[in-house]
Coordinates of C-alpha atoms in Angstrom, one line a residue:
Chain A
M1 CA 61.8 88.5 154.0
A2 CA 64.8 88.3 156.7
K3 CA 67.1 91.4 156.2
G4 CA 70.1 92.4 158.5
V5 CA 72.6 90.8 160.4
W6 CA 72.3 90.9 164.0
I7 CA 74.7 90.3 166.5
V8 CA 74.3 89.8 170.5
T9 CA 76.8 91.6 172.3
E10 CA 78.4 91.3 175.6
Q11 CA 79.6 93.2 178.6
R12 CA 80.8 92.8 182.4
Y13 CA 80.4 95.9 184.6
G14 CA 79.7 98.4 182.0
T15 CA 82.7 97.1 180.0
F16 CA 81.6 95.4 176.3
R17 CA 84.4 92.5 176.3
K18 CA 86.4 91.9 173.2
I19 CA 84.3 89.2 171.9
S20 CA 81.6 92.2 171.2
F21 CA 83.8 94.0 168.8
E22 CA 85.2 90.8 167.0
L23 CA 81.2 89.8 166.3
A24 CA 80.5 94.3 165.2
S25 CA 83.7 93.6 163.1
T26 CA 82.2 90.3 161.0
A27 CA 79.1 90.8 161.0
R28 CA 80.0 94.4 159.1
K29 CA 81.5 92.1 156.9
L30 CA 79.1 89.6 155.9
A31 CA 76.3 92.6 155.9
D32 CA 78.4 94.9 153.4
Q33 CA 78.3 91.0 151.4
L34 CA 74.9 91.2 151.8
G35 CA 73.6 94.7 151.3
E36 CA 72.1 94.6 154.7
E37 CA 72.2 96.8 158.2
V38 CA 75.0 95.4 161.1
V39 CA 72.1 95.7 164.1
A40 CA 73.8 95.2 167.8
I41 CA 71.7 93.8 170.5
L42 CA 72.8 95.2 174.0
L43 CA 71.5 94.3 177.5
G44 CA 73.1 94.8 181.1
S45 CA 72.1 97.6 183.6
G46 CA 73.1 100.7 183.3
I47 CA 74.8 100.8 180.3
E48 CA 73.1 102.7 177.8
G49 CA 75.9 105.1 177.6
I50 CA 78.4 102.5 176.2
A51 CA 76.3 101.7 173.4
G52 CA 77.6 104.1 171.1
E53 CA 81.2 102.7 171.2
L54 CA 80.0 99.7 168.6
G55 CA 79.6 102.1 166.3
K56 CA 83.5 102.0 165.9
Y57 CA 83.3 98.4 164.5
G58 CA 80.5 98.9 161.9
V59 CA 77.2 98.2 163.5
D60 CA 74.6 100.7 162.0
K61 CA 71.9 100.5 164.8
V62 CA 72.0 99.3 168.7
Y63 CA 68.4 98.1 170.5
V64 CA 69.3 99.1 174.2
A65 CA 67.7 97.5 176.4
D66 CA 68.8 98.7 180.3
N67 CA 67.2 97.2 183.2
A68 CA 68.3 95.9 186.5
V69 CA 66.8 92.4 185.4
Y70 CA 69.8 91.8 183.3
E71 CA 72.4 92.1 185.9
P72 CA 73.6 90.1 186.5
Y73 CA 73.3 87.6 183.3
T74 CA 70.3 84.9 183.5
T75 CA 69.3 82.8 180.7
D76 CA 65.5 83.2 181.3
A77 CA 66.3 87.3 181.3
H78 CA 68.5 87.6 178.1
A79 CA 66.7 84.6 176.1
T80 CA 63.5 86.3 176.3
T81 CA 64.1 89.7 175.5
V82 CA 66.6 88.5 172.7
A83 CA 64.0 86.4 170.9
S84 CA 61.5 88.8 171.3
L85 CA 63.2 91.4 169.3
V86 CA 64.6 88.8 167.1
K87 CA 61.0 87.7 166.2
E88 CA 59.5 91.2 165.9
H89 CA 62.5 92.1 163.3
D90 CA 63.1 89.3 161.8
P91 CA 67.0 89.2 160.9
S92 CA 68.5 87.3 158.3
I93 CA 71.8 86.3 160.5
L94 CA 71.9 86.0 163.9
L95 CA 75.8 86.0 165.6
L96 CA 76.9 85.5 169.2
G97 CA 80.4 84.7 171.2
A98 CA 81.0 81.1 172.1
S99 CA 81.9 82.4 175.2
A100 CA 80.0 80.9 178.2
Q101 CA 77.3 82.9 178.6
G102 CA 77.2 83.3 174.8
K103 CA 77.4 79.2 174.1
D104 CA 74.2 79.4 177.0
L105 CA 72.1 82.1 175.6
S106 CA 72.9 81.2 171.9
A107 CA 71.7 77.3 172.6
R108 CA 68.4 78.7 174.3
L109 CA 67.8 80.5 171.1
V110 CA 68.1 78.1 168.8
G111 CA 65.3 76.5 170.9
K112 CA 62.9 79.7 171.0
L113 CA 63.7 80.8 167.2
A114 CA 63.3 76.8 166.6
T115 CA 66.1 77.7 163.8
G116 CA 69.7 76.2 163.3
M117 CA 73.1 77.1 165.1
A118 CA 76.8 76.8 163.8
T119 CA 78.6 76.1 167.0
D120 CA 81.9 78.0 167.5
C121 CA 82.6 78.8 164.4
V122 CA 86.1 79.8 163.4
D123 CA 85.4 81.6 159.5
L124 CA 82.0 82.6 158.0
K125 CA 81.1 83.6 155.2
I126 CA 78.4 84.7 152.7
V127 CA 77.7 82.2 149.7
E128 CA 74.9 83.1 147.2
G129 CA 73.6 85.1 149.8
K130 CA 73.4 82.6 152.3
L131 CA 76.0 81.7 155.3
L132 CA 78.3 79.5 155.4
A133 CA 79.8 78.5 158.4
S134 CA 83.4 76.8 159.0
R135 CA 83.7 74.7 162.7
P136 CA 86.0 72.4 164.3
M137 CA 84.7 69.1 165.1
Y138 CA 86.1 66.4 167.2
A139 CA 88.0 69.6 169.2
G140 CA 89.4 70.1 166.3
K141 CA 90.0 66.8 164.3
C142 CA 88.4 67.7 161.6
F143 CA 85.9 70.8 160.8
G144 CA 82.5 71.0 159.2
E145 CA 81.0 73.2 156.5
V146 CA 77.2 74.0 158.0
M147 CA 74.8 75.8 156.0
V148 CA 71.7 76.8 158.2
S149 CA 68.6 76.6 156.2
S150 CA 66.2 78.8 158.3
Y151 CA 65.8 82.1 159.7
P152 CA 67.7 83.6 161.2
Q153 CA 70.5 81.4 160.6
M154 CA 73.0 81.3 163.6
A155 CA 76.7 81.2 164.4
S156 CA 79.1 81.1 167.4
L157 CA 81.9 82.5 167.0
R158 CA 84.8 81.4 168.6
P159 CA 86.6 84.2 170.7
N160 CA 89.9 85.5 169.8
V161 CA 89.8 84.2 165.9
F162 CA 87.6 87.0 164.1
P163 CA 89.6 90.1 163.9
V164 CA 88.8 93.4 165.7
V165 CA 88.2 95.9 162.7
E166 CA 87.7 99.6 162.8
N167 CA 84.4 100.8 160.4
A168 CA 83.5 104.3 161.9
K169 CA 79.6 104.3 161.2
N170 CA 77.3 106.4 163.5
A171 CA 75.1 104.2 165.6
S172 CA 71.3 105.3 165.8
I173 CA 70.7 104.2 169.7
T174 CA 67.2 102.5 170.1
K175 CA 65.7 102.2 173.4
V176 CA 63.4 98.7 173.7
D177 CA 61.3 97.7 177.2
T178 CA 61.9 94.9 178.7
P179 CA 59.4 91.9 178.7
I180 CA 60.1 91.2 182.0
D181 CA 58.7 90.4 185.2
P182 CA 61.7 89.8 187.5
G183 CA 59.4 87.1 189.9
Q184 CA 59.1 85.1 186.9
L185 CA 62.8 84.1 186.8
K186 CA 63.6 80.8 187.7
T187 CA 67.0 80.9 188.4
K188 CA 69.0 83.5 190.3
V189 CA 72.4 84.6 190.9
L190 CA 72.9 84.3 194.5
D191 CA 76.7 85.1 193.9
V192 CA 79.9 85.5 191.8
Q193 CA 83.5 84.4 193.2
K194 CA 85.8 86.2 191.1
D195 CA 89.1 85.1 190.1
T196 CA 91.7 86.7 191.9
S197 CA 94.7 85.5 190.1
G198 CA 94.0 88.5 187.8
K199 CA 95.1 86.1 184.8
V200 CA 92.7 86.1 181.5
D201 CA 91.1 82.7 180.7
L202 CA 92.8 80.2 178.9
T203 CA 89.3 80.3 175.9
E204 CA 90.8 84.4 176.1
A205 CA 94.7 84.1 176.7
N206 CA 96.8 85.7 173.6
I207 CA 99.6 83.0 175.4
I208 CA 99.2 80.3 177.4
V209 CA 102.5 78.6 178.6
S210 CA 101.4 74.8 179.3
G211 CA 102.4 71.9 181.0
G212 CA 102.1 68.0 181.3
R213 CA 103.6 65.0 182.6
G214 CA 107.0 65.9 182.2
M215 CA 106.7 68.8 184.6
K216 CA 107.0 65.8 187.3
G217 CA 105.2 67.2 189.9
P218 CA 102.7 70.3 190.9
E219 CA 105.4 71.9 192.7
N220 CA 107.8 72.2 189.6
Y221 CA 104.9 74.6 187.6
V222 CA 106.4 77.9 189.5
I223 CA 109.1 78.0 186.5
L224 CA 105.9 77.8 183.5
E225 CA 104.4 80.6 186.1
E226 CA 107.7 82.9 185.7
L227 CA 107.3 82.0 182.2
A228 CA 103.9 83.7 181.6
D229 CA 104.3 86.2 184.4
I230 CA 107.0 87.4 181.7
L231 CA 104.7 86.9 178.5
G232 CA 101.2 88.1 180.4
A233 CA 100.7 84.4 179.4
T234 CA 98.4 82.1 181.2
V235 CA 99.0 78.9 182.3
G236 CA 97.5 76.1 181.1
A237 CA 98.2 72.0 181.8
S238 CA 97.6 68.3 180.0
R239 CA 95.2 66.0 181.2
A240 CA 97.8 64.1 182.6
A241 CA 98.3 67.3 184.8
V242 CA 94.9 67.6 185.7
D243 CA 94.5 63.7 186.0
A244 CA 97.2 63.6 188.5
G245 CA 95.7 66.8 190.7
W246 CA 99.0 68.8 190.1
R247 CA 96.7 71.5 188.6
P248 CA 93.1 72.7 189.0
Q249 CA 90.3 71.5 186.1
K250 CA 89.9 74.7 184.8
D251 CA 93.2 74.6 183.2
Q252 CA 93.0 71.6 181.4
V253 CA 93.5 71.9 177.7
G254 CA 92.0 69.4 175.1
Q255 CA 89.3 67.6 174.5
T256 CA 87.5 67.1 177.4
G257 CA 88.9 70.6 178.6
K258 CA 88.9 73.5 176.7
V259 CA 89.5 74.1 173.7
V260 CA 92.0 77.2 173.2
S261 CA 93.5 79.4 170.0
P262 CA 95.7 82.1 171.4
N263 CA 98.3 83.6 169.5
L264 CA 101.4 81.6 170.7
Y265 CA 101.3 78.4 173.0
V266 CA 104.2 76.8 174.8
A267 CA 103.8 73.0 175.6
C268 CA 106.1 71.8 177.9
G269 CA 106.9 68.2 178.5
I270 CA 103.8 67.6 176.6
S271 CA 104.0 64.3 174.6
G272 CA 100.6 65.3 172.4
A273 CA 98.1 63.1 173.3
I274 CA 95.3 63.1 170.0
Q275 CA 93.1 64.5 172.4
H276 CA 95.5 67.5 173.8
L277 CA 96.7 68.3 170.0
A278 CA 92.7 68.4 169.8
G279 CA 92.4 70.7 172.7
M280 CA 95.4 73.8 170.7
G281 CA 95.9 72.9 167.5
S282 CA 94.6 75.9 166.3
S283 CA 96.9 78.3 168.1
K284 CA 98.6 80.5 165.5
Y285 CA 101.9 79.5 166.5
I286 CA 103.2 76.7 169.0
V287 CA 106.6 75.9 170.4
A288 CA 107.3 72.4 171.8
I289 CA 109.7 71.7 174.8
N290 CA 110.3 68.3 175.4
K291 CA 113.4 65.7 176.0
D292 CA 111.9 63.0 174.2
P293 CA 112.7 63.8 170.3
D294 CA 109.9 61.6 169.0
A295 CA 107.1 63.2 171.4
P296 CA 104.2 63.3 168.8
I297 CA 103.6 67.1 170.0
F298 CA 107.0 67.8 167.6
A299 CA 105.1 67.1 164.7
R300 CA 102.4 70.2 165.5
A301 CA 105.0 72.6 166.2
D302 CA 106.4 75.4 164.8
Y303 CA 109.6 75.5 167.1
G304 CA 110.4 72.4 168.4
I305 CA 113.3 72.2 171.3
V306 CA 114.1 68.5 172.3
D307 CA 116.0 69.4 175.8
D308 CA 115.7 69.2 179.4
L309 CA 112.5 71.6 180.0
F310 CA 113.8 71.8 183.4
K311 CA 117.1 73.9 182.0
V312 CA 115.4 75.1 179.0
V313 CA 112.3 76.9 180.7
P314 CA 114.6 79.4 183.0
E315 CA 117.0 80.2 180.1
L316 CA 113.5 81.2 178.0
T317 CA 112.1 83.2 180.7
K318 CA 115.6 85.3 181.1
E319 CA 116.4 85.6 177.2
V320 CA 112.5 86.9 177.0
K321 CA 113.1 89.5 180.2
K322 CA 115.8 90.5 178.0
L323 CA 114.1 91.4 174.8
L324 CA 110.7 93.2 177.0
E325 CA 112.7 95.4 178.7
Chain B
M1 CA 63.7 62.3 192.7
N2 CA 62.8 61.2 189.3
I3 CA 65.8 61.9 187.3
V4 CA 66.8 61.6 183.6
A5 CA 70.1 61.7 182.6
C6 CA 70.5 61.8 178.4
V7 CA 73.9 60.1 176.7
K8 CA 75.1 59.9 173.5
Q9 CA 77.7 57.1 172.6
V10 CA 80.6 59.1 171.0
P11 CA 84.2 58.4 169.0
D12 CA 86.6 57.5 172.4
T13 CA 89.3 60.9 172.9
E14 CA 91.7 58.9 171.5
T15 CA 90.7 57.7 168.0
L16 CA 92.3 59.4 165.2
I17 CA 89.2 60.8 163.3
K18 CA 89.3 60.2 159.5
V19 CA 87.7 62.1 156.8
K20 CA 85.6 60.0 154.4
P21 CA 87.5 60.4 150.2
D22 CA 83.8 61.7 149.4
R23 CA 84.1 64.6 152.3
S24 CA 80.4 63.7 153.3
G25 CA 81.6 62.5 157.4
I26 CA 84.0 60.5 158.9
D27 CA 85.6 57.1 158.4
E28 CA 84.0 54.7 161.8
T29 CA 86.2 51.9 161.0
G30 CA 87.8 50.7 163.8
I31 CA 86.3 53.7 166.0
K32 CA 86.2 52.5 169.5
W33 CA 82.3 53.9 171.1
V34 CA 82.2 55.3 174.1
M35 CA 79.4 57.3 176.2
N36 CA 80.6 60.7 175.7
P37 CA 82.4 61.7 178.7
Y38 CA 80.6 65.1 179.8
D39 CA 77.0 62.5 179.6
E40 CA 78.9 60.4 182.0
F41 CA 79.3 63.7 184.7
G42 CA 75.6 63.3 184.2
V43 CA 74.9 59.9 184.7
E44 CA 77.3 59.7 187.7
E45 CA 75.3 62.8 189.4
A46 CA 71.4 61.4 188.6
L47 CA 72.9 58.2 190.7
R48 CA 74.7 60.0 193.5
L49 CA 71.3 61.6 194.4
K50 CA 69.1 59.1 193.6
E51 CA 71.0 57.7 196.0
K52 CA 71.0 60.4 198.6
L53 CA 67.0 61.3 198.5
S54 CA 65.7 58.0 196.6
G55 CA 63.8 57.7 193.1
E56 CA 64.8 56.2 189.5
V57 CA 67.3 57.2 187.1
I58 CA 65.9 56.8 183.4
I59 CA 68.8 57.3 180.7
V60 CA 67.4 58.2 177.1
S61 CA 69.7 58.3 174.6
V62 CA 69.5 59.0 170.5
G63 CA 71.6 56.6 168.6
P64 CA 72.1 53.9 165.7
A65 CA 71.6 50.8 166.9
R66 CA 75.2 50.7 168.5
A67 CA 74.8 53.5 170.9
L68 CA 72.2 50.4 172.7
E69 CA 75.6 49.7 174.5
T70 CA 76.1 53.5 175.8
I71 CA 72.6 52.8 177.7
R72 CA 73.8 49.4 178.6
T73 CA 76.7 50.8 180.4
A74 CA 74.7 53.6 182.2
L75 CA 72.1 50.5 183.5
A76 CA 75.3 48.9 184.7
M77 CA 76.5 52.2 186.5
G78 CA 73.1 51.7 188.3
A79 CA 70.2 53.4 186.3
E80 CA 67.1 51.8 186.5
R81 CA 65.8 51.8 182.8
G82 CA 66.7 53.1 179.7
I83 CA 64.7 54.6 176.1
H84 CA 66.4 54.7 173.1
I85 CA 65.5 56.2 170.2
V86 CA 66.7 54.7 166.7
D87 CA 65.8 56.1 163.4
P88 CA 68.1 56.0 160.5
A89 CA 66.2 59.2 159.7
L90 CA 68.1 61.5 163.1
D91 CA 71.4 59.4 162.5
S92 CA 72.2 63.2 160.5
A93 CA 70.1 65.3 162.4
D94 CA 71.0 68.9 164.2
P95 CA 71.0 69.6 167.6
F96 CA 67.3 70.5 167.3
T97 CA 65.8 67.9 166.1
I98 CA 67.7 65.7 168.5
A99 CA 66.0 68.3 171.6
S100 CA 63.1 67.6 169.8
A101 CA 63.2 63.8 169.9
L102 CA 64.6 63.5 173.9
A103 CA 61.5 66.1 174.6
A104 CA 59.3 64.2 173.0
A105 CA 60.6 61.2 174.7
I106 CA 61.0 63.1 178.0
K107 CA 57.3 64.6 178.5
N108 CA 55.8 61.6 178.9
I109 CA 57.7 60.7 181.7
P110 CA 58.1 62.0 185.6
Y111 CA 61.3 64.2 185.8
D112 CA 62.8 66.6 188.5
I113 CA 66.0 67.0 187.0
I114 CA 67.5 66.5 183.6
F115 CA 71.0 66.0 183.6
C116 CA 72.7 66.2 179.5
G117 CA 76.6 66.6 179.0
Q118 CA 77.5 70.3 178.6
R119 CA 78.5 69.1 174.9
A120 CA 78.9 66.1 173.1
I121 CA 82.9 65.3 171.8
D122 CA 81.8 64.2 168.7
D123 CA 80.3 67.1 167.3
D124 CA 81.0 69.5 169.8
C125 CA 78.0 71.6 169.4
G126 CA 77.0 72.4 172.9
Q127 CA 73.0 72.9 172.2
V128 CA 71.2 69.7 172.7
G129 CA 71.0 70.6 177.1
A130 CA 69.1 74.1 176.2
I131 CA 67.1 73.7 173.5
L132 CA 65.8 70.4 175.8
A133 CA 65.0 72.7 178.5
E134 CA 63.2 75.3 175.9
L135 CA 61.1 73.0 174.3
L136 CA 60.0 71.6 178.1
G137 CA 59.8 75.4 179.6
I138 CA 61.9 74.7 182.2
P139 CA 65.4 76.5 183.5
Q140 CA 69.1 75.2 182.2
V141 CA 72.0 75.3 184.2
T142 CA 74.6 74.5 181.8
V143 CA 78.6 74.0 182.2
I144 CA 78.4 73.0 186.0
T145 CA 80.5 71.2 188.5
K146 CA 78.6 71.0 191.5
V147 CA 75.0 70.5 192.4
D148 CA 73.0 70.4 195.8
V149 CA 69.5 69.4 195.7
D150 CA 67.2 71.4 198.4
G151 CA 63.6 70.7 197.9
N152 CA 62.1 72.0 195.5
T153 CA 65.8 74.2 194.1
I154 CA 68.5 73.3 192.9
K155 CA 72.0 75.3 193.5
V156 CA 74.8 74.7 191.3
T157 CA 78.2 76.2 189.9
R158 CA 78.5 77.3 186.8
P159 CA 82.8 78.4 186.0
I160 CA 83.1 81.2 183.9
E161 CA 85.8 83.5 182.3
G162 CA 87.2 84.5 185.4
A163 CA 84.7 83.7 187.8
Q164 CA 82.4 80.9 189.3
L165 CA 78.4 81.5 189.9
I166 CA 76.7 80.2 192.1
I167 CA 73.4 79.6 190.6
E168 CA 70.1 78.8 192.2
S169 CA 67.4 77.4 190.1
S170 CA 63.7 76.4 190.7
L171 CA 62.9 72.3 189.9
P172 CA 62.5 71.1 186.9
C173 CA 65.6 72.0 185.5
V174 CA 68.3 71.0 182.8
V175 CA 72.0 70.4 184.1
T176 CA 74.6 70.4 181.5
A177 CA 77.3 68.5 183.6
Q178 CA 80.7 69.8 183.5
K179 CA 84.3 68.2 184.4
G180 CA 85.0 68.6 187.7
L181 CA 81.2 67.4 188.7
N182 CA 82.5 64.2 190.2
E183 CA 84.4 61.3 189.6
P184 CA 82.3 58.7 188.1
R185 CA 82.1 54.9 189.0
Y186 CA 83.1 52.0 186.5
A187 CA 80.5 49.6 186.3
S188 CA 80.8 46.5 189.0
L189 CA 80.3 42.9 187.3
P190 CA 77.0 42.4 189.2
G191 CA 75.7 45.6 187.5
I192 CA 76.9 44.8 184.3
M193 CA 74.6 41.3 184.6
K194 CA 72.0 43.3 186.1
A195 CA 72.0 45.5 183.7
K196 CA 71.0 43.2 180.8
K197 CA 67.8 42.3 182.3
K198 CA 67.1 46.2 183.1
P199 CA 64.0 47.3 180.6
V200 CA 65.0 49.7 177.3
D201 CA 62.6 50.8 175.4
V202 CA 62.7 51.4 171.7
K203 CA 61.3 54.1 170.1
D204 CA 61.7 55.4 166.5
A205 CA 60.5 59.7 165.1
A206 CA 57.1 58.5 164.4
S207 CA 56.3 57.0 167.8
L208 CA 57.4 60.0 169.1
G209 CA 55.6 62.2 166.4
V210 CA 58.6 63.9 166.2
S211 CA 59.4 65.7 162.0
I212 CA 62.3 65.9 161.2
D213 CA 63.7 69.0 159.7
V214 CA 67.1 69.2 159.4
K215 CA 68.0 73.0 159.1
A216 CA 71.4 73.2 160.7
K217 CA 73.3 70.7 157.7
I218 CA 77.0 69.9 157.5
T219 CA 77.0 69.9 153.9
K220 CA 81.0 68.7 154.0
T221 CA 83.4 67.5 156.7
L222 CA 87.3 68.5 156.2
P223 CA 90.3 67.2 157.5
P224 CA 92.3 70.0 159.6
P225 CA 94.4 72.9 157.6
A226 CA 98.0 71.0 157.3
R227 CA 100.5 73.3 159.5
P228 CA 103.5 74.1 157.6
P229 CA 106.5 71.8 159.1
G230 CA 108.3 73.2 162.1
K231 CA 111.3 74.0 163.0
I232 CA 114.1 72.2 165.3
I233 CA 115.9 74.6 167.4
C234 CA 119.6 73.2 167.6
G235 CA 122.3 74.5 169.8
E236 CA 125.0 74.1 172.1
D237 CA 123.0 74.2 175.1
P238 CA 119.7 74.8 176.7
A239 CA 120.6 78.7 177.0
E240 CA 121.6 79.2 173.2
K241 CA 118.4 76.9 172.1
A242 CA 116.3 79.5 174.5
R243 CA 117.9 83.0 172.9
E244 CA 117.3 81.7 169.5
L245 CA 113.7 80.2 170.5
A246 CA 112.9 83.9 172.1
R247 CA 114.4 85.8 168.7
L248 CA 112.4 84.0 166.6
L249 CA 109.4 84.4 168.6
R250 CA 109.9 88.0 168.6
E251 CA 111.5 88.8 165.1
E252 CA 110.1 86.0 163.1
A253 CA 106.7 84.9 164.4
K254 CA 106.1 88.3 166.6
V255 CA 104.0 87.0 168.9
I256 CA 106.1 88.7 171.8

């Protein structure tokens, strides 16, 4: 019988990404309800030394495959190894992050394991011994409860939503062989062009300062950049601003852009089109600054200021600076 | 070059989604149906490659009778023919089942590249492209913003958190399209007229030999959780409002 709550961790350059701890903490909670073990898979090159860190977040056992073939990530190498471990051990639940890498890998695993998966979940619980997932659909315009009837029951977790909880275990570490011939891999990463802005990606940001049509032009985003710098935030944009060519595509928040869930979302000059609200509606706190009192964004905002954003934002930057000093 | 582009018909992004009172799904009354925007990027890229390298673009879609409109839209943009997989049993199918149906239809036609949208904006699963690649035994490159074909290989750009990857893949492969890949064309009037005469094969699950076994089932559809009513911050001038906002964010919300 399928047993064990498994996670596929994610690391870059030998450092765990936060989603790995979110996965471990969530798996621990589910495993305790089921009376099962938490087992983590760690793939990479020169990463054996970090495996023990997972014990801090409730992992009982780590399977480590340490081989140059796993760096940089390719779907082929990772999916083959994870699928072979999963087929050998038959876990009841398999969790991954709904990060760029996790989305690519998890979907391939659904194919390899011929199972079902709830994507980008925001809540997971055990009901009558089965995994019940809650996930936004239509970019958050509604939510679906999903039950997977095959094993492993797979789910991917939206980054930044599940809490990281320390729960020290003495994780046992097992090295596993790599069943891959590098010559057989059909994809190859030729280049990694790092974003040198030093900003956290929108999907992982704790705070987002976002601007829409009300910014009036690309040159005015400097006031949002200044506020973002003080807050340690990432700057986002509405579809209107991206389509106008004011901001790059990667900054777009909304149904056809990024779906985000920061602790704080500051919407400046954004009216709140349905497709935008869908993309940021799960933010913990929403602030709207807009001179139009009837803008739909105010219906979603926790705090609203009806005024000229070109006057409010610089003042807000000053005030926040004072508070943080 | 033989190119397949998979398309799905979805509610337009401006649609207000209403959940049925019995929570069994969404109320489809009055919905404006469109081609999934990410699939549209895939269709456009398929057409551009065909125009450059010659060949044929085949559109494949799983969906109810109305989805034929979306196939016709892609044909009007310039694709040669379509395959419409329509079966009521597939209406509430999960990604694995949908991908199985697509794979069954595609495995019998020649293909060098298969385009899918990186996700559909209705169920947001983002799984079908990768499962399809696995079922056909070919590689996948997902969430792609640039495609260059060079002989038997393809070079693509894939944005990830904080970086862009340049990936090379052998062909055939599945490419899932992300916004930024291109600017899809509008169908021209002659294109629309021609599309009416282009062939569309209709298949059902049985004729494709696909068994329908939904493994990931949506047991309930719910409206989003209600947000408590917000506060409009009043004050004499922008400076006073900004000061109060900063205070609330610090002391009440505790987010800064």
